[in-house]
Amino acid sequence: MNSPSPRHSRRRPNARLWLAYAGGCALAWCLFVLAGSEFDRGLDPFWLAVYQATTMLWAPMLLGIGVWPLARRLHASDAGSAATAMAHVLAAFVFSALWQAGEFAVNAALFGADHAGAVLIAGLLWRSVWGLVVYAAIATAFTAVLQSRAARSAAVAAAQAESALARAELSAISGKLNPHFLFNTLNSLIALTRKDPAAAEAALLKFASMLRYVLDTKRGAEDRVMLSDEIDFLRDYLALEALRLGQRLRVDWQLEERVMADELPPLTLQPLVENSILHAVAPRKGGGCVTITARRNALNHGLDLAVADDGPGCEPAALEPRPGQRRGVGLAALKKRFALDYDGQARLRIHTAPGAGFRVDLFIPQV
């Protein structure tokens, strides 16, 4: 579908503007007629009020159209408030003068110059005042419309800039997570090649499957994958780590089948599992157990995920990002990723204490 041209986009708001202006003029004409009518005296006063309203108001109604380009030019100019006010004052006097000139021309054409001059002199003062008042009302209304449009355009521009920034930050976060685990996987493969070439070949097949998953989910930061695909990827990753760690790595899968079709951002669980292996399994001679849980949230039917280990845990204060500390930095990136990707609806909570292991609970809303 072709997008509307800028000219067409401007035409529709202006059509609404002039429709509202015409409605305001019609309302003013009707009120003038009603104010001058005396229905208890028959139709003659009514037709006189119609005549007076028409002859007196046609000029300011037409002149008011010319106030729009002037108001738009003054609104767009860089002139100060004092210069703008002075320009409006001068325009108001010109408006008042042209109004009376137009009424004089109509009266002269209908009743002669003498009658028109007498009418002009008789109402010169109050009609001059009314000319200034009417100009001020029209100019104020047009200026309010221009300011409203400018505010709306600024709000749209700010929203677009914020959205673009959020997408850029989200892409940057996703780009930081992927090389993180690739680097560690390559190191594992290098170490395994020296110890057991056959196992290294099997690991390379797993690694190829992992790379395929990463490339397939690298189309954009807003991609979603099914939980079942994320779990398959995680099984490949853990199988590769098991070749390196052996029986020291134990995995407890607690997965509900009904959530396997739920969607989540790709590479959500792998950084958490890698942190558990790095801190709770690899450093200990007896290894450790990593528990991966996925279930339906009973209250809002979203997706509840959890990655836990039985490692040494840590003080919650130690999770603050520090130089050389990898766990805190990864969690901070995940928190920001969810905040940008789900507008604050996703949640990440950490439960840990010295000697109590480390657990990360995730909640991901589902449409």
Short mmCIF file of C-alpha atoms in Angstrom, two decimals:
data_model
loop_
_atom_site.label_atom_id
_atom_site.label_comp_id
_atom_site.label_asym_id
_atom_site.label_seq_id
_atom_site.Cartn_x
_atom_site.Cartn_y
_atom_site.Cartn_z
CA MET A 1 0.00 0.00 0.00
CA ASN A 2 1.36 3.40 -0.95
CA SER A 3 1.74 5.85 1.89
CA PRO A 4 -0.03 9.20 1.54
CA SER A 5 2.05 12.04 0.20
CA PRO A 6 2.98 14.92 2.53
CA ARG A 7 0.70 17.22 0.54
CA HIS A 8 -2.24 14.87 0.99
CA SER A 9 -1.44 14.50 4.70
CA ARG A 10 -1.59 18.29 5.15
CA ARG A 11 -4.82 18.58 3.14
CA ARG A 12 -6.93 16.53 5.52
CA PRO A 13 -6.14 18.53 8.70
CA ASN A 14 -6.74 21.78 6.77
CA ALA A 15 -10.09 20.46 5.52
CA ARG A 16 -11.12 19.86 9.12
CA LEU A 17 -9.85 23.32 10.03
CA TRP A 18 -11.92 25.08 7.39
CA LEU A 19 -14.95 22.95 8.17
CA ALA A 20 -14.69 24.09 11.78
CA TYR A 21 -14.19 27.70 10.63
CA ALA A 22 -17.30 27.49 8.45
CA GLY A 23 -19.23 26.04 11.36
CA GLY A 24 -18.09 28.89 13.61
CA CYS A 25 -19.12 31.48 11.03
CA ALA A 26 -22.55 29.86 10.61
CA LEU A 27 -23.01 29.79 14.37
CA ALA A 28 -22.08 33.49 14.67
CA TRP A 29 -24.52 34.37 11.87
CA CYS A 30 -27.34 32.41 13.50
CA LEU A 31 -26.74 34.02 16.90
CA PHE A 32 -26.73 37.48 15.28
CA VAL A 33 -30.05 36.73 13.57
CA LEU A 34 -31.61 35.39 16.75
CA ALA A 35 -30.46 38.41 18.73
CA GLY A 36 -32.12 40.80 16.26
CA SER A 37 -35.35 38.89 15.70
CA GLU A 38 -38.63 39.69 17.39
CA PHE A 39 -40.86 36.78 16.52
CA ASP A 40 -43.87 38.19 18.38
CA ARG A 41 -43.96 41.01 15.82
CA GLY A 42 -44.09 38.75 12.78
CA LEU A 43 -41.52 37.88 10.11
CA ASP A 44 -40.49 41.40 9.15
CA PRO A 45 -38.02 41.82 12.07
CA PHE A 46 -36.64 38.36 11.30
CA TRP A 47 -35.90 39.17 7.66
CA LEU A 48 -34.38 42.49 8.76
CA ALA A 49 -32.09 40.60 11.17
CA VAL A 50 -31.12 38.24 8.35
CA TYR A 51 -30.26 41.20 6.13
CA GLN A 52 -28.25 42.96 8.84
CA ALA A 53 -26.34 39.79 9.79
CA THR A 54 -25.46 39.09 6.18
CA THR A 55 -24.36 42.62 5.27
CA MET A 56 -22.36 43.06 8.45
CA LEU A 57 -20.69 39.65 8.80
CA TRP A 58 -19.73 38.70 5.25
CA ALA A 59 -16.65 40.93 5.36
CA PRO A 60 -15.09 39.63 8.62
CA MET A 61 -15.91 36.05 7.61
CA LEU A 62 -13.98 36.41 4.34
CA LEU A 63 -11.21 38.47 5.93
CA GLY A 64 -10.80 35.81 8.59
CA ILE A 65 -9.59 33.39 5.91
CA GLY A 66 -6.63 35.68 5.30
CA VAL A 67 -5.69 35.59 8.99
CA TRP A 68 -4.66 31.92 8.65
CA PRO A 69 -1.59 32.39 6.40
CA LEU A 70 -0.51 35.37 8.50
CA ALA A 71 -0.82 33.40 11.75
CA ARG A 72 1.03 30.45 10.18
CA ARG A 73 3.86 32.69 8.95
CA LEU A 74 4.24 34.42 12.32
CA HIS A 75 4.14 31.08 14.15
CA ALA A 76 6.87 29.66 11.90
CA SER A 77 9.09 32.75 12.04
CA ASP A 78 11.95 33.28 14.45
CA ALA A 79 10.61 36.67 15.51
CA GLY A 80 10.37 37.33 19.21
CA SER A 81 7.12 37.58 21.13
CA ALA A 82 7.18 41.40 21.06
CA ALA A 83 7.60 41.53 17.26
CA THR A 84 4.87 38.92 16.81
CA ALA A 85 2.49 40.86 19.07
CA MET A 86 3.19 44.08 17.16
CA ALA A 87 2.52 42.35 13.84
CA HIS A 88 -0.82 41.08 15.16
CA VAL A 89 -1.78 44.56 16.42
CA LEU A 90 -1.09 46.10 13.02
CA ALA A 91 -2.97 43.28 11.30
CA ALA A 92 -5.93 43.83 13.64
CA PHE A 93 -6.21 47.49 12.62
CA VAL A 94 -5.97 46.54 8.94
CA PHE A 95 -8.63 43.88 9.48
CA SER A 96 -10.94 46.41 11.15
CA ALA A 97 -10.38 48.95 8.38
CA LEU A 98 -11.04 46.44 5.60
CA TRP A 99 -14.19 45.26 7.38
CA GLN A 100 -15.62 48.77 7.40
CA ALA A 101 -14.49 49.37 3.86
CA GLY A 102 -16.29 46.28 2.69
CA GLU A 103 -19.49 47.22 4.51
CA PHE A 104 -19.27 50.75 3.09
CA ALA A 105 -18.95 49.36 -0.45
CA VAL A 106 -22.06 47.19 -0.06
CA ASN A 107 -24.13 50.02 1.43
CA ALA A 108 -22.96 52.41 -1.31
CA ALA A 109 -23.96 49.93 -4.01
CA LEU A 110 -27.38 49.37 -2.47
CA PHE A 111 -28.35 52.79 -1.08
CA GLY A 112 -25.83 55.29 -2.40
CA ALA A 113 -22.64 56.87 -1.12
CA ASP A 114 -24.36 59.40 1.17
CA HIS A 115 -26.23 56.71 3.08
CA ALA A 116 -23.12 54.53 3.25
CA GLY A 117 -21.05 57.42 4.59
CA ALA A 118 -23.63 58.23 7.24
CA VAL A 119 -23.73 54.60 8.40
CA LEU A 120 -19.95 54.47 8.48
CA ILE A 121 -19.60 57.60 10.59
CA ALA A 122 -22.38 56.57 12.97
CA GLY A 123 -20.84 53.21 13.80
CA LEU A 124 -17.15 53.97 13.27
CA LEU A 125 -16.04 53.64 16.88
CA TRP A 126 -17.87 50.52 17.98
CA ARG A 127 -17.28 48.73 14.69
CA SER A 128 -13.55 49.49 14.96
CA VAL A 129 -13.54 47.95 18.41
CA TRP A 130 -15.49 44.95 17.17
CA GLY A 131 -13.00 44.56 14.33
CA LEU A 132 -10.13 44.33 16.80
CA VAL A 133 -12.04 41.87 18.99
CA VAL A 134 -13.03 39.62 16.09
CA TYR A 135 -9.49 39.62 14.71
CA ALA A 136 -8.11 38.70 18.13
CA ALA A 137 -10.57 35.81 18.43
CA ILE A 138 -9.78 34.44 14.96
CA ALA A 139 -6.01 34.87 15.33
CA THR A 140 -6.08 33.23 18.77
CA ALA A 141 -8.02 30.25 17.43
CA PHE A 142 -5.66 29.79 14.48
CA THR A 143 -2.60 30.15 16.70
CA ALA A 144 -4.02 27.52 19.08
CA VAL A 145 -4.46 25.15 16.13
CA LEU A 146 -0.86 25.73 15.02
CA GLN A 147 0.48 25.20 18.51
CA SER A 148 -1.56 22.01 18.88
CA ARG A 149 -0.17 20.69 15.60
CA ALA A 150 3.37 21.58 16.62
CA ALA A 151 2.94 19.86 19.99
CA ARG A 152 1.49 16.77 18.32
CA SER A 153 4.34 16.68 15.78
CA ALA A 154 6.89 17.04 18.59
CA ALA A 155 5.23 14.22 20.53
CA VAL A 156 5.24 11.96 17.47
CA ALA A 157 8.89 12.80 16.76
CA ALA A 158 9.82 12.11 20.38
CA ALA A 159 7.95 8.79 20.34
CA GLN A 160 9.66 7.79 17.10
CA ALA A 161 13.06 8.75 18.48
CA GLU A 162 12.41 6.82 21.69
CA SER A 163 11.25 3.79 19.71
CA ALA A 164 14.33 3.96 17.49
CA LEU A 165 16.58 4.26 20.55
CA ALA A 166 14.87 1.30 22.20
CA ARG A 167 15.33 -0.82 19.08
CA ALA A 168 18.97 0.22 18.82
CA GLU A 169 19.62 -0.61 22.48
CA LEU A 170 17.80 -3.92 22.14
CA SER A 171 19.88 -4.85 19.10
CA ALA A 172 23.06 -3.88 20.93
CA ILE A 173 22.12 -6.04 23.93
CA SER A 174 21.30 -9.03 21.71
CA GLY A 175 24.57 -8.55 19.89
CA LYS A 176 26.48 -8.68 23.17
CA LEU A 177 24.88 -11.93 24.32
CA ASN A 178 25.57 -14.03 21.24
CA PRO A 179 29.39 -13.64 20.98
CA HIS A 180 29.58 -14.27 24.72
CA PHE A 181 28.56 -17.92 24.49
CA LEU A 182 30.23 -18.46 21.08
CA PHE A 183 33.60 -17.50 22.53
CA ASN A 184 33.25 -19.99 25.40
CA THR A 185 32.03 -22.75 23.10
CA LEU A 186 35.03 -22.34 20.80
CA ASN A 187 37.35 -22.54 23.79
CA SER A 188 35.64 -25.77 24.86
CA LEU A 189 36.05 -27.25 21.39
CA ILE A 190 39.74 -26.38 21.28
CA ALA A 191 40.32 -28.04 24.65
CA LEU A 192 38.31 -31.11 23.66
CA THR A 193 40.15 -31.57 20.36
CA ARG A 194 43.41 -32.13 22.20
CA LYS A 195 41.91 -34.71 24.59
CA ASP A 196 39.45 -36.74 22.49
CA PRO A 197 39.18 -36.17 18.70
CA ALA A 198 36.12 -38.44 18.40
CA ALA A 199 34.29 -36.55 21.10
CA ALA A 200 35.39 -33.33 19.43
CA GLU A 201 33.77 -34.45 16.18
CA ALA A 202 30.48 -35.11 17.99
CA ALA A 203 30.81 -31.75 19.67
CA LEU A 204 31.31 -30.04 16.31
CA LEU A 205 27.99 -31.45 15.10
CA LYS A 206 26.33 -30.01 18.18
CA PHE A 207 28.12 -26.75 17.60
CA ALA A 208 26.95 -26.63 13.98
CA SER A 209 23.36 -27.10 15.15
CA MET A 210 23.85 -24.29 17.66
CA LEU A 211 25.26 -21.97 14.99
CA ARG A 212 22.30 -22.71 12.74
CA TYR A 213 19.95 -21.71 15.53
CA VAL A 214 21.89 -18.51 16.23
CA LEU A 215 21.93 -17.52 12.55
CA ASP A 216 18.23 -18.25 12.18
CA THR A 217 17.39 -16.03 15.14
CA LYS A 218 19.75 -13.20 14.17
CA ARG A 219 17.31 -11.55 11.76
CA GLY A 220 16.28 -8.90 14.24
CA ALA A 221 16.26 -7.99 17.91
CA GLU A 222 12.47 -8.33 18.09
CA ASP A 223 12.41 -11.95 16.85
CA ARG A 224 10.55 -14.57 18.85
CA VAL A 225 11.19 -18.30 18.97
CA MET A 226 9.17 -21.17 20.36
CA LEU A 227 10.25 -22.44 23.73
CA SER A 228 10.69 -25.91 22.24
CA ASP A 229 13.32 -24.54 19.82
CA GLU A 230 15.09 -22.72 22.64
CA ILE A 231 15.10 -25.92 24.70
CA ASP A 232 16.52 -27.95 21.78
CA PHE A 233 19.28 -25.39 21.41
CA LEU A 234 19.94 -25.54 25.15
CA ARG A 235 20.16 -29.35 25.04
CA ASP A 236 22.84 -29.09 22.34
CA TYR A 237 24.74 -26.58 24.41
CA LEU A 238 24.56 -28.72 27.55
CA ALA A 239 25.55 -31.84 25.60
CA LEU A 240 28.66 -30.03 24.44
CA GLU A 241 29.46 -28.87 27.96
CA ALA A 242 28.86 -32.42 29.24
CA LEU A 243 31.61 -33.66 26.92
CA ARG A 244 33.96 -31.33 28.75
CA LEU A 245 32.64 -31.68 32.29
CA GLY A 246 31.45 -35.30 32.23
CA GLN A 247 29.46 -36.53 35.23
CA ARG A 248 30.18 -33.32 37.09
CA LEU A 249 27.39 -31.62 35.12
CA ARG A 250 23.92 -32.77 36.12
CA VAL A 251 20.78 -31.28 34.58
CA ASP A 252 17.25 -31.52 35.96
CA TRP A 253 14.59 -30.70 33.36
CA GLN A 254 11.20 -29.68 34.76
CA LEU A 255 9.21 -28.76 31.65
CA GLU A 256 5.47 -28.64 31.13
CA GLU A 257 4.55 -29.86 27.67
CA ARG A 258 1.73 -27.32 27.33
CA VAL A 259 4.15 -24.35 27.31
CA MET A 260 6.47 -25.69 24.61
CA ALA A 261 4.70 -23.62 21.95
CA ASP A 262 5.04 -20.36 23.94
CA GLU A 263 7.27 -17.66 22.48
CA LEU A 264 10.24 -15.84 23.96
CA PRO A 265 13.27 -13.87 22.73
CA PRO A 266 16.00 -16.15 21.38
CA LEU A 267 18.99 -16.95 23.59
CA THR A 268 17.12 -16.10 26.79
CA LEU A 269 18.03 -19.17 28.84
CA GLN A 270 21.56 -19.92 27.58
CA PRO A 271 23.32 -17.02 29.39
CA LEU A 272 21.70 -18.06 32.67
CA VAL A 273 22.68 -21.70 32.24
CA GLU A 274 26.20 -20.65 31.29
CA ASN A 275 26.47 -18.58 34.47
CA SER A 276 25.42 -21.56 36.55
CA ILE A 277 28.00 -23.79 34.87
CA LEU A 278 30.67 -21.13 35.25
CA HIS A 279 30.07 -20.50 38.96
CA ALA A 280 28.35 -23.59 40.38
CA VAL A 281 29.58 -26.56 38.31
CA ALA A 282 32.98 -25.97 36.72
CA PRO A 283 34.83 -24.65 39.84
CA ARG A 284 33.76 -27.55 42.10
CA LYS A 285 35.35 -30.98 42.06
CA GLY A 286 32.02 -32.69 42.55
CA GLY A 287 30.30 -30.51 40.01
CA GLY A 288 26.74 -29.43 40.50
CA CYS A 289 23.16 -29.62 39.29
CA VAL A 290 21.43 -27.12 37.03
CA THR A 291 17.63 -27.12 37.16
CA ILE A 292 15.66 -25.70 34.23
CA THR A 293 11.95 -25.12 34.79
CA ALA A 294 9.18 -24.03 32.43
CA ARG A 295 5.52 -23.89 33.40
CA ARG A 296 2.30 -21.97 32.84
CA ASN A 297 1.63 -19.06 35.18
CA ALA A 298 -1.62 -19.88 36.97
CA LEU A 299 -2.71 -16.24 37.41
CA ASN A 300 -2.12 -14.59 34.05
CA HIS A 301 -1.32 -17.57 31.79
CA GLY A 302 2.11 -16.20 30.90
CA LEU A 303 5.31 -18.24 30.74
CA ASP A 304 7.25 -18.87 33.95
CA LEU A 305 10.88 -19.90 33.50
CA ALA A 306 13.59 -20.58 36.04
CA VAL A 307 17.26 -21.53 35.96
CA ALA A 308 18.69 -22.63 39.31
CA ASP A 309 21.86 -24.25 40.57
CA ASP A 310 23.02 -25.77 43.86
CA GLY A 311 26.25 -23.82 43.92
CA PRO A 312 27.71 -21.59 46.61
CA GLY A 313 25.42 -18.65 45.85
CA CYS A 314 26.46 -15.15 46.82
CA GLU A 315 25.39 -12.03 48.64
CA PRO A 316 22.74 -10.10 46.66
CA ALA A 317 24.94 -7.01 46.88
CA ALA A 318 27.64 -8.86 44.96
CA LEU A 319 25.39 -8.87 41.87
CA GLU A 320 26.16 -5.25 41.14
CA PRO A 321 28.28 -5.03 37.95
CA ARG A 322 32.00 -4.84 38.71
CA PRO A 323 35.13 -5.07 36.56
CA GLY A 324 35.87 -8.70 35.80
CA GLN A 325 32.57 -9.99 37.17
CA ARG A 326 30.55 -11.70 34.49
CA ARG A 327 27.39 -12.83 36.21
CA GLY A 328 26.15 -9.41 37.25
CA VAL A 329 26.81 -7.90 33.83
CA GLY A 330 24.87 -10.68 32.06
CA LEU A 331 21.87 -10.32 34.35
CA ALA A 332 21.87 -6.55 33.89
CA ALA A 333 21.81 -7.05 30.13
CA LEU A 334 18.88 -9.47 30.40
CA LYS A 335 16.96 -7.08 32.63
CA LYS A 336 17.41 -4.26 30.15
CA ARG A 337 16.53 -6.55 27.27
CA PHE A 338 13.19 -7.46 28.85
CA ALA A 339 12.47 -3.85 29.83
CA LEU A 340 12.96 -2.69 26.24
CA ASP A 341 11.34 -5.67 24.58
CA TYR A 342 8.19 -5.98 26.70
CA ASP A 343 7.62 -2.43 27.99
CA GLY A 344 8.14 -3.52 31.59
CA GLN A 345 5.67 -6.43 31.47
CA ALA A 346 8.36 -9.13 31.63
CA ARG A 347 10.04 -9.81 34.99
CA LEU A 348 13.41 -11.10 36.12
CA ARG A 349 13.95 -11.93 39.79
CA ILE A 350 17.05 -13.31 41.49
CA HIS A 351 17.09 -15.48 44.61
CA THR A 352 20.46 -16.20 46.16
CA ALA A 353 22.37 -16.22 49.42
CA PRO A 354 25.73 -17.63 50.53
CA GLY A 355 25.45 -21.44 50.55
CA ALA A 356 21.90 -21.37 49.11
CA GLY A 357 22.60 -21.63 45.40
CA PHE A 358 21.53 -19.23 42.70
CA ARG A 359 18.11 -19.01 41.04
CA VAL A 360 16.78 -16.69 38.33
CA ASP A 361 13.02 -16.57 37.79
CA LEU A 362 11.68 -15.16 34.52
CA PHE A 363 8.14 -14.23 33.57
CA ILE A 364 7.40 -13.64 29.87
CA PRO A 365 3.90 -12.49 28.90
CA GLN A 366 2.12 -14.32 26.10
CA VAL A 367 -0.34 -12.79 23.65
#
